[in-house]
PDB file of C-alpha atoms in Angstrom:
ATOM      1  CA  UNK W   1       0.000   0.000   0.000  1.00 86.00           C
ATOM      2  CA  UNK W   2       1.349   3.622  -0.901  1.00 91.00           C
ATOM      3  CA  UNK W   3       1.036   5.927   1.885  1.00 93.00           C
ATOM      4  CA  UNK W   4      -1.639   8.379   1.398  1.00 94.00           C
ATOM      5  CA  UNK W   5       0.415  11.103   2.812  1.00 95.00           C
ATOM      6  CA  UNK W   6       3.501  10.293   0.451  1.00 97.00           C
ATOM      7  CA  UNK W   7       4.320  12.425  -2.769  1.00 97.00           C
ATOM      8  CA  UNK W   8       6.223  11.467  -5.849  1.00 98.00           C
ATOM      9  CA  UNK W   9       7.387  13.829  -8.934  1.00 98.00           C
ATOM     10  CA  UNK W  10       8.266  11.997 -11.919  1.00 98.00           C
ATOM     11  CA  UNK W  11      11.091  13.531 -13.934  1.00 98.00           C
ATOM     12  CA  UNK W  12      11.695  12.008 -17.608  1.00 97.00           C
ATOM     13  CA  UNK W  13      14.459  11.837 -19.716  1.00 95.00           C
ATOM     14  CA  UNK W  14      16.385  13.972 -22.668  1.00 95.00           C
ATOM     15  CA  UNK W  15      13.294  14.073 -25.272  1.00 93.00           C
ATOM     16  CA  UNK W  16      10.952  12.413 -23.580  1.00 95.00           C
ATOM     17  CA  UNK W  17       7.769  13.231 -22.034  1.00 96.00           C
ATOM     18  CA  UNK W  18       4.609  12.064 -19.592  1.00 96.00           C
ATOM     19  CA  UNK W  19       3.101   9.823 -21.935  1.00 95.00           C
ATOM     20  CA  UNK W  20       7.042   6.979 -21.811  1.00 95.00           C
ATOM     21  CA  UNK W  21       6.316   3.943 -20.913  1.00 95.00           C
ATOM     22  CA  UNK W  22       7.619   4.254 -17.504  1.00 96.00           C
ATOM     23  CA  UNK W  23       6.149   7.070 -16.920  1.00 97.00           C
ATOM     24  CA  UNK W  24       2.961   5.672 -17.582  1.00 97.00           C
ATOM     25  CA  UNK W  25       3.657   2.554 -15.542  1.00 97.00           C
ATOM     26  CA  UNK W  26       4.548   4.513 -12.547  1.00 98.00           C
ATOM     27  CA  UNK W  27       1.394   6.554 -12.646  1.00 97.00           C
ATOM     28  CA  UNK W  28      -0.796   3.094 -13.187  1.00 97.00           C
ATOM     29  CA  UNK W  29       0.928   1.959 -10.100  1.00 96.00           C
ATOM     30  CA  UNK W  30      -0.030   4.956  -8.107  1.00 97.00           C
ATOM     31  CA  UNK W  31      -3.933   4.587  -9.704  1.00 96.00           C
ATOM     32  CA  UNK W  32      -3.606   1.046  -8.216  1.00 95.00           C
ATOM     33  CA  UNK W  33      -3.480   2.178  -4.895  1.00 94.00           C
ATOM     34  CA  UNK W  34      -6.196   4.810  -5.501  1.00 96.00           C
ATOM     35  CA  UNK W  35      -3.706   8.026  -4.738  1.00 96.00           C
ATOM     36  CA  UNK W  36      -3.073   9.000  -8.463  1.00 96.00           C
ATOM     37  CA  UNK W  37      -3.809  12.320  -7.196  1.00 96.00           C
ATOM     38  CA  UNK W  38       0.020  12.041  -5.150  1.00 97.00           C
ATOM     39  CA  UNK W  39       2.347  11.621  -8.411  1.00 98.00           C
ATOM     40  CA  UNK W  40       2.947  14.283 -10.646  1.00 98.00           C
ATOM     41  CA  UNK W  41       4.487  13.905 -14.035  1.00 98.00           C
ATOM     42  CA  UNK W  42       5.146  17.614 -15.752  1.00 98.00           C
ATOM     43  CA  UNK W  43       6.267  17.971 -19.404  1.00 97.00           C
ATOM     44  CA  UNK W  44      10.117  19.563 -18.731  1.00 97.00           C
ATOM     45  CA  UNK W  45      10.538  22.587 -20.939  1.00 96.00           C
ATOM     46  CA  UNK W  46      13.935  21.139 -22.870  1.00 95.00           C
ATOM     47  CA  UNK W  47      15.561  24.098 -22.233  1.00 96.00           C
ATOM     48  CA  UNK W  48      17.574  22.449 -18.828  1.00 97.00           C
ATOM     49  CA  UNK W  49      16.946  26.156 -16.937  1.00 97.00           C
ATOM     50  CA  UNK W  50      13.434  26.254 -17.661  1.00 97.00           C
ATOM     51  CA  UNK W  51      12.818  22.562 -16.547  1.00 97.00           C
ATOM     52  CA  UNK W  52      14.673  22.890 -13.103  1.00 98.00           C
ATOM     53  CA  UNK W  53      12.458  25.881 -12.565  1.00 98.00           C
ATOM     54  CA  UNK W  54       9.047  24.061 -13.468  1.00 98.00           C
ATOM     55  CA  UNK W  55      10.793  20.447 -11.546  1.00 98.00           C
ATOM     56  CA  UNK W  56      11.408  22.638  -8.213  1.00 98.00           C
ATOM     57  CA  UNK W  57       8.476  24.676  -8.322  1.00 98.00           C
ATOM     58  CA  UNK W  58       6.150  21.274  -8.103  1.00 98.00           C
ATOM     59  CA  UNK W  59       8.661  19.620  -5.331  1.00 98.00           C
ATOM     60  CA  UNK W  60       8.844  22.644  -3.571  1.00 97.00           C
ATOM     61  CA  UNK W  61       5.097  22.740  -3.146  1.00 97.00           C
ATOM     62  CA  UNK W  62       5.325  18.991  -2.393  1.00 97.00           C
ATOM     63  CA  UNK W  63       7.581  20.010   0.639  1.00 97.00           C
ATOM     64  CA  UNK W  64       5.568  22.547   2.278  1.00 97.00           C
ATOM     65  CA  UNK W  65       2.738  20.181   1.747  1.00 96.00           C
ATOM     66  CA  UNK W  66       3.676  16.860   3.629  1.00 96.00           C
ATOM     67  CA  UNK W  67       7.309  17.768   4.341  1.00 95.00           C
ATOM     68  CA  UNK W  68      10.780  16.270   2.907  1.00 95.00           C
ATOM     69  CA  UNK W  69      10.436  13.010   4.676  1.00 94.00           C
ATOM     70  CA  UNK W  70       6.938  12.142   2.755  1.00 96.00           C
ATOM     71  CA  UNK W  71       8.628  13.463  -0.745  1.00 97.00           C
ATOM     72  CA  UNK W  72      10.791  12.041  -3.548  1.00 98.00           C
ATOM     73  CA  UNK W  73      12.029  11.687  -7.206  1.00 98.00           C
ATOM     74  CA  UNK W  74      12.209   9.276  -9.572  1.00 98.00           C
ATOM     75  CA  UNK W  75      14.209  10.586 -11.868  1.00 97.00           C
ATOM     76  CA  UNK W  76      15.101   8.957 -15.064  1.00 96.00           C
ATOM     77  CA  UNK W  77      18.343   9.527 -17.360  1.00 95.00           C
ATOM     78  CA  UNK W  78      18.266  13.355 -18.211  1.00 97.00           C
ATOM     79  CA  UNK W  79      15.366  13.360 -15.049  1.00 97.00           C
ATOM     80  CA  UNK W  80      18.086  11.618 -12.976  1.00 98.00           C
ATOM     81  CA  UNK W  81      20.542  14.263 -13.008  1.00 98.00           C
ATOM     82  CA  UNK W  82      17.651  16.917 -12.299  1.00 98.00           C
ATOM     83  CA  UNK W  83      16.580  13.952  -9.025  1.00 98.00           C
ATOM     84  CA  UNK W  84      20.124  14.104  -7.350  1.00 98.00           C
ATOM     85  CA  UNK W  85      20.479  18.310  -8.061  1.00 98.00           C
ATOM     86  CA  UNK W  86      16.635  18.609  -6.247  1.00 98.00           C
ATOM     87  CA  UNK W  87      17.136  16.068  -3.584  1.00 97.00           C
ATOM     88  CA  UNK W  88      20.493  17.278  -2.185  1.00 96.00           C
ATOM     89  CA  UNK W  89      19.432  21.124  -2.440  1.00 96.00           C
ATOM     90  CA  UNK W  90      15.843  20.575  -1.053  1.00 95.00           C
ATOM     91  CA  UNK W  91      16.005  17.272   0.941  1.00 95.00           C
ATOM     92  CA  UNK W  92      13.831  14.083   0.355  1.00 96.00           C
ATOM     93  CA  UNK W  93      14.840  11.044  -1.703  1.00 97.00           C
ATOM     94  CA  UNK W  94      15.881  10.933  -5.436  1.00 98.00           C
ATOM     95  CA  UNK W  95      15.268   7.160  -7.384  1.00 98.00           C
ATOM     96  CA  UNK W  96      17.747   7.448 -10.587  1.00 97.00           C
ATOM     97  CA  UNK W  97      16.879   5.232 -13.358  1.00 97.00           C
ATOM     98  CA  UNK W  98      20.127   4.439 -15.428  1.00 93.00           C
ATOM     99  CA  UNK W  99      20.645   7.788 -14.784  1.00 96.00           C
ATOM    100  CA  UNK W 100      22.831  10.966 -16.784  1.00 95.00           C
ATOM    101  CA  UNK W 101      26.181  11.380 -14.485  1.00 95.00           C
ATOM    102  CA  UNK W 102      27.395  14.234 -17.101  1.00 96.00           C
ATOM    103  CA  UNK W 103      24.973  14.915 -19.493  1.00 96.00           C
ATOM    104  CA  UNK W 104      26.760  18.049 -20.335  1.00 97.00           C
ATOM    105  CA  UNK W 105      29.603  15.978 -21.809  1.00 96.00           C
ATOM    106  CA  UNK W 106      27.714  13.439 -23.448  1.00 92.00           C
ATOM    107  CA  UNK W 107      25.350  16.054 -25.288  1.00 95.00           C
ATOM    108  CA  UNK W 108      28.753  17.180 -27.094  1.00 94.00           C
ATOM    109  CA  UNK W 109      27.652  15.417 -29.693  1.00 91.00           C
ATOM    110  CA  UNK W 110      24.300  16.657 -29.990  1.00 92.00           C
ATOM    111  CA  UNK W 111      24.810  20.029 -30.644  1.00 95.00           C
ATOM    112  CA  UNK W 112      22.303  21.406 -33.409  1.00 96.00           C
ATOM    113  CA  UNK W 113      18.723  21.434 -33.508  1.00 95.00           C
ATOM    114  CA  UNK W 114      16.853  18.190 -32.157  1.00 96.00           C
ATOM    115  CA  UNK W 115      12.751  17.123 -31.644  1.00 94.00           C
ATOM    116  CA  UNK W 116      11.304  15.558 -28.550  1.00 93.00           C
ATOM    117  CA  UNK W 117      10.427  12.472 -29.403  1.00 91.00           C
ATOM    118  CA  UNK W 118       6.489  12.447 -27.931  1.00 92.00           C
ATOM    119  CA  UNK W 119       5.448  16.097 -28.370  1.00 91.00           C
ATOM    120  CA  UNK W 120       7.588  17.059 -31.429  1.00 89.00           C
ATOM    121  CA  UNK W 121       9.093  20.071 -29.819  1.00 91.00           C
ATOM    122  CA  UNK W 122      11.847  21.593 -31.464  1.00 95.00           C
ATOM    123  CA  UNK W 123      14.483  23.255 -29.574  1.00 95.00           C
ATOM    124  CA  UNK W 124      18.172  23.940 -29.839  1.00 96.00           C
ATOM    125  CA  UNK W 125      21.515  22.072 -28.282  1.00 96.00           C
ATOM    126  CA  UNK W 126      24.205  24.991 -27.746  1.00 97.00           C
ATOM    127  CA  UNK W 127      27.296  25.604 -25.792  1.00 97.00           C
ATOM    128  CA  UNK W 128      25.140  28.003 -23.733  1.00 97.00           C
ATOM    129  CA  UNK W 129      22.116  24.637 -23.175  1.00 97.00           C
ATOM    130  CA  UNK W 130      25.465  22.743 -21.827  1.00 98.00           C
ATOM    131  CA  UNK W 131      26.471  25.378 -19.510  1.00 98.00           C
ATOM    132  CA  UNK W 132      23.530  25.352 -17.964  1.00 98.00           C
ATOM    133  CA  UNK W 133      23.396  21.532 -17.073  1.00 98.00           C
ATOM    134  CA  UNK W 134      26.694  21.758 -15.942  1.00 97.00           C
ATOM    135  CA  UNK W 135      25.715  24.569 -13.659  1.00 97.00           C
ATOM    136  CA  UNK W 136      23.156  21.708 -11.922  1.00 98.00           C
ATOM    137  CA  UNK W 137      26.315  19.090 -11.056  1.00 98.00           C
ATOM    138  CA  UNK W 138      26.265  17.462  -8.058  1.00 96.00           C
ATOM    139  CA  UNK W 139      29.877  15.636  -8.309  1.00 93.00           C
ATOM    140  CA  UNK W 140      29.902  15.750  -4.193  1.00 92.00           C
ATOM    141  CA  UNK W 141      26.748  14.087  -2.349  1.00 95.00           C
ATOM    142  CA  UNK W 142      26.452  15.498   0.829  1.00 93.00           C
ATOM    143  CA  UNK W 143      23.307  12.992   1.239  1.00 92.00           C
ATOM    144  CA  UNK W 144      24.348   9.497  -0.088  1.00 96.00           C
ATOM    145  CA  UNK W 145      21.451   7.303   1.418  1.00 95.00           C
ATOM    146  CA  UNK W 146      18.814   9.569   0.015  1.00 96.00           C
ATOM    147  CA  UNK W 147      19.574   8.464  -3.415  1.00 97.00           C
ATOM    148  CA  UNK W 148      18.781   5.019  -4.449  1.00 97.00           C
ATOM    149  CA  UNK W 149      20.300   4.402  -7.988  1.00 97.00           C
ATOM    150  CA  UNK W 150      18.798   1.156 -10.416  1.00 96.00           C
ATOM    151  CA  UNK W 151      21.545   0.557 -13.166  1.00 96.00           C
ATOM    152  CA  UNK W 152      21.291  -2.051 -15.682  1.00 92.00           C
ATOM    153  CA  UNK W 153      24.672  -2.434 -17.533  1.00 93.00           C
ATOM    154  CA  UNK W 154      23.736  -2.420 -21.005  1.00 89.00           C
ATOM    155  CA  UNK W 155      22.558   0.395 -21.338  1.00 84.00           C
ATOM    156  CA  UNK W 156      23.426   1.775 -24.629  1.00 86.00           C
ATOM    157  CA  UNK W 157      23.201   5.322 -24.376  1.00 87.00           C
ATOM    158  CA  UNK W 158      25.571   5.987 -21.008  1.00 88.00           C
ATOM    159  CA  UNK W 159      27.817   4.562 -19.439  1.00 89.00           C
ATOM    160  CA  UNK W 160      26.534   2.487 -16.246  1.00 90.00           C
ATOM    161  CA  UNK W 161      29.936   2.731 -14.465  1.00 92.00           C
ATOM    162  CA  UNK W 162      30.250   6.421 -14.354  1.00 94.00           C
ATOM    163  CA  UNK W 163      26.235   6.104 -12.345  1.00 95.00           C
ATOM    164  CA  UNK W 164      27.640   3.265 -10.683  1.00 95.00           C
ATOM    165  CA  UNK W 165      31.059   5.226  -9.263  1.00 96.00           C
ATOM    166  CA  UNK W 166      28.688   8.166  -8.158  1.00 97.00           C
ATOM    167  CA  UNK W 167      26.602   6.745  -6.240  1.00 97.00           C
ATOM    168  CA  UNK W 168      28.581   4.278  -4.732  1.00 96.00           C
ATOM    169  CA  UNK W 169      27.970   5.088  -1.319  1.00 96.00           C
ATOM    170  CA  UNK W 170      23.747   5.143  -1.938  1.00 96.00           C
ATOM    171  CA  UNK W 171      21.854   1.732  -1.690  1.00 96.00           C
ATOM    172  CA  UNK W 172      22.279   0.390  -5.374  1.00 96.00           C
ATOM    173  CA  UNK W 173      20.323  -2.300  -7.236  1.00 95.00           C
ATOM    174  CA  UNK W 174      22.830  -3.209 -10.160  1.00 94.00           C
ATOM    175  CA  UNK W 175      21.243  -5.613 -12.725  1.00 90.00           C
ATOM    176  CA  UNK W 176      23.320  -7.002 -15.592  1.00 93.00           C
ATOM    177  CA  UNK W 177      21.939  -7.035 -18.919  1.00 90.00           C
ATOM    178  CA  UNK W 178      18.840  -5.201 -19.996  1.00 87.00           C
ATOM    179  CA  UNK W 179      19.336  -1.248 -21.849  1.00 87.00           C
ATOM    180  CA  UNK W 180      18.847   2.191 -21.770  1.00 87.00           C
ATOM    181  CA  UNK W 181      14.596   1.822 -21.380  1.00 87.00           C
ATOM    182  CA  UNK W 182      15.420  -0.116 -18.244  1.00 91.00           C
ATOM    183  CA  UNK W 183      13.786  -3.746 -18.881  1.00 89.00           C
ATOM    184  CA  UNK W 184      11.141  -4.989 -16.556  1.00 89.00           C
ATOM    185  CA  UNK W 185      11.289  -1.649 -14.567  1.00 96.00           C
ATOM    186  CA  UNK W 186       7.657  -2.435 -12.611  1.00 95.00           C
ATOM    187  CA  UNK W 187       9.464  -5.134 -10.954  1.00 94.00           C
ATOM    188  CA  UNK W 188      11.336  -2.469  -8.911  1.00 94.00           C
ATOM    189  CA  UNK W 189       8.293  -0.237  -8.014  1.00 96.00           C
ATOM    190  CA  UNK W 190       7.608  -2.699  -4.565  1.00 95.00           C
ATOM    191  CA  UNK W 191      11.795  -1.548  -3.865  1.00 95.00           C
ATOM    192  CA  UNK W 192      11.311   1.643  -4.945  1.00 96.00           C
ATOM    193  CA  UNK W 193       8.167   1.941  -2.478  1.00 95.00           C
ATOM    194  CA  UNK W 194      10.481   0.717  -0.003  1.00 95.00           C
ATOM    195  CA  UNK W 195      13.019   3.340  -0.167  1.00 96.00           C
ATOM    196  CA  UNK W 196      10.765   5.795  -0.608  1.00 96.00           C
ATOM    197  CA  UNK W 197       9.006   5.074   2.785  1.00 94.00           C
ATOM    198  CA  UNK W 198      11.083   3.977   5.235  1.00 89.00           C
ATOM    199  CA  UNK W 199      12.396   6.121   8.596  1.00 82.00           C
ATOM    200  CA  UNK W 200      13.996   9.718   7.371  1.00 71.00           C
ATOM    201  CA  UNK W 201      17.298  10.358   7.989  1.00 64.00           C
ATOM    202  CA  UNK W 202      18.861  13.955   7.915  1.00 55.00           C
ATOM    203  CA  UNK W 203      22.925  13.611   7.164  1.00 45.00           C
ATOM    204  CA  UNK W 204      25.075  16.093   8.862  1.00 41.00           C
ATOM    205  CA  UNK W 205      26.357  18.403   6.213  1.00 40.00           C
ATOM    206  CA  UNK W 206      29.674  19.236   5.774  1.00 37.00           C
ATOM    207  CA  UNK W 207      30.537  23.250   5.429  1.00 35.00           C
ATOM    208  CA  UNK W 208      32.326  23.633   1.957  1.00 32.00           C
TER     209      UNK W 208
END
């Protein structure tokens, strides 16, 4: 049973949108347990500013609602880099599904004008789109245990070792084998549920 008092924001990946299949299979799973109503799942804005800004203005409503300890993230690839940046600036939990570790590296190679896949937005990869990503690093977890990452290792769009070296110190589920899409992923929900609910810790941070 999902806690009626627990809130989740969805964040999908690079050019993607609501309507992805895991997406979709999250929200069924919330329906399931009658509180639809507690998981929201926004269209990010591709421009990386714009979509922090729409992402924190939904989680920080979330907070003052029910409070960090009955908030997280599920966050995948692109949405799992936005997870970690919300989670360690905000509190709560972040759930990173074969997350982005530098997306402003890989998306070198992108540079030009691109569509999202589901809407057919057009938008523009610059040096300027890049900056801004970068500027939303978190290289240095101050809270470890309130990310949990999934990683399977064939994913063929990034690199599972570079999410697997970051978050090395969070509670990991490693799988070997499946891809990018992240096979069988409502398997993990009951795990994810797990994490998501159980007691709150607050780390000590560290002054910089």
């Amino acid at each position: 049973m999902i806690p009626d008092t627990l809130r989740c924001l969805y964040l999908h990946g690079f050019r993607s949108g609501p309507s992805s299949t895991k997406a979709q299979q999250t929200l069924s799973w919330f329906a399931q347990h009658d509180v639809a109503q507690n998981i929201h799942i926004p269209q990010l804005s591709a421009d990386p500013t714009e979509a922090m800004d729409q992402a924190q203005f939904l989680y920080e409503q979330m907070v003052d609602e029910v409070g960090t300890e009955n908030c997280f993230i599920i966050g995948s690839s692109l949405g799992g880099y936005y997870a970690s940046y919300l989670v360690e600036r905000f509190g709560g939990r972040a759930v990173l599904i074969n997350p982005a570790v530098r997306p402003y590296e890989l998306l070198q190679d992108y540079l030009g004008e691109l569509e999202n896949f589901y809407n057919g937005e057009k938008f523009t990869v610059t040096q300027e789109y890049l900056g801004a990503l970068k500027a939303m690093d978190t290289p240095l977890l101050h809270q470890p245990e309130h990310h949990l990452l999934l990683v399977q290792t064939h994913d063929e769009t990034l690199d599972a070792m570079e999410a697997i070296s970051k978050y090395r110190n969070s509670p990991c589920i490693i799988e070997y084998g499946g891809d990018h899409s992240y096979v069988d992923y409502p398997k993990r929900l009951p795990s994810i549920l797990n994490f998501a609910t159980q007691p709150y810790l607050v780390a000590q941070r560290q002054e910089q």
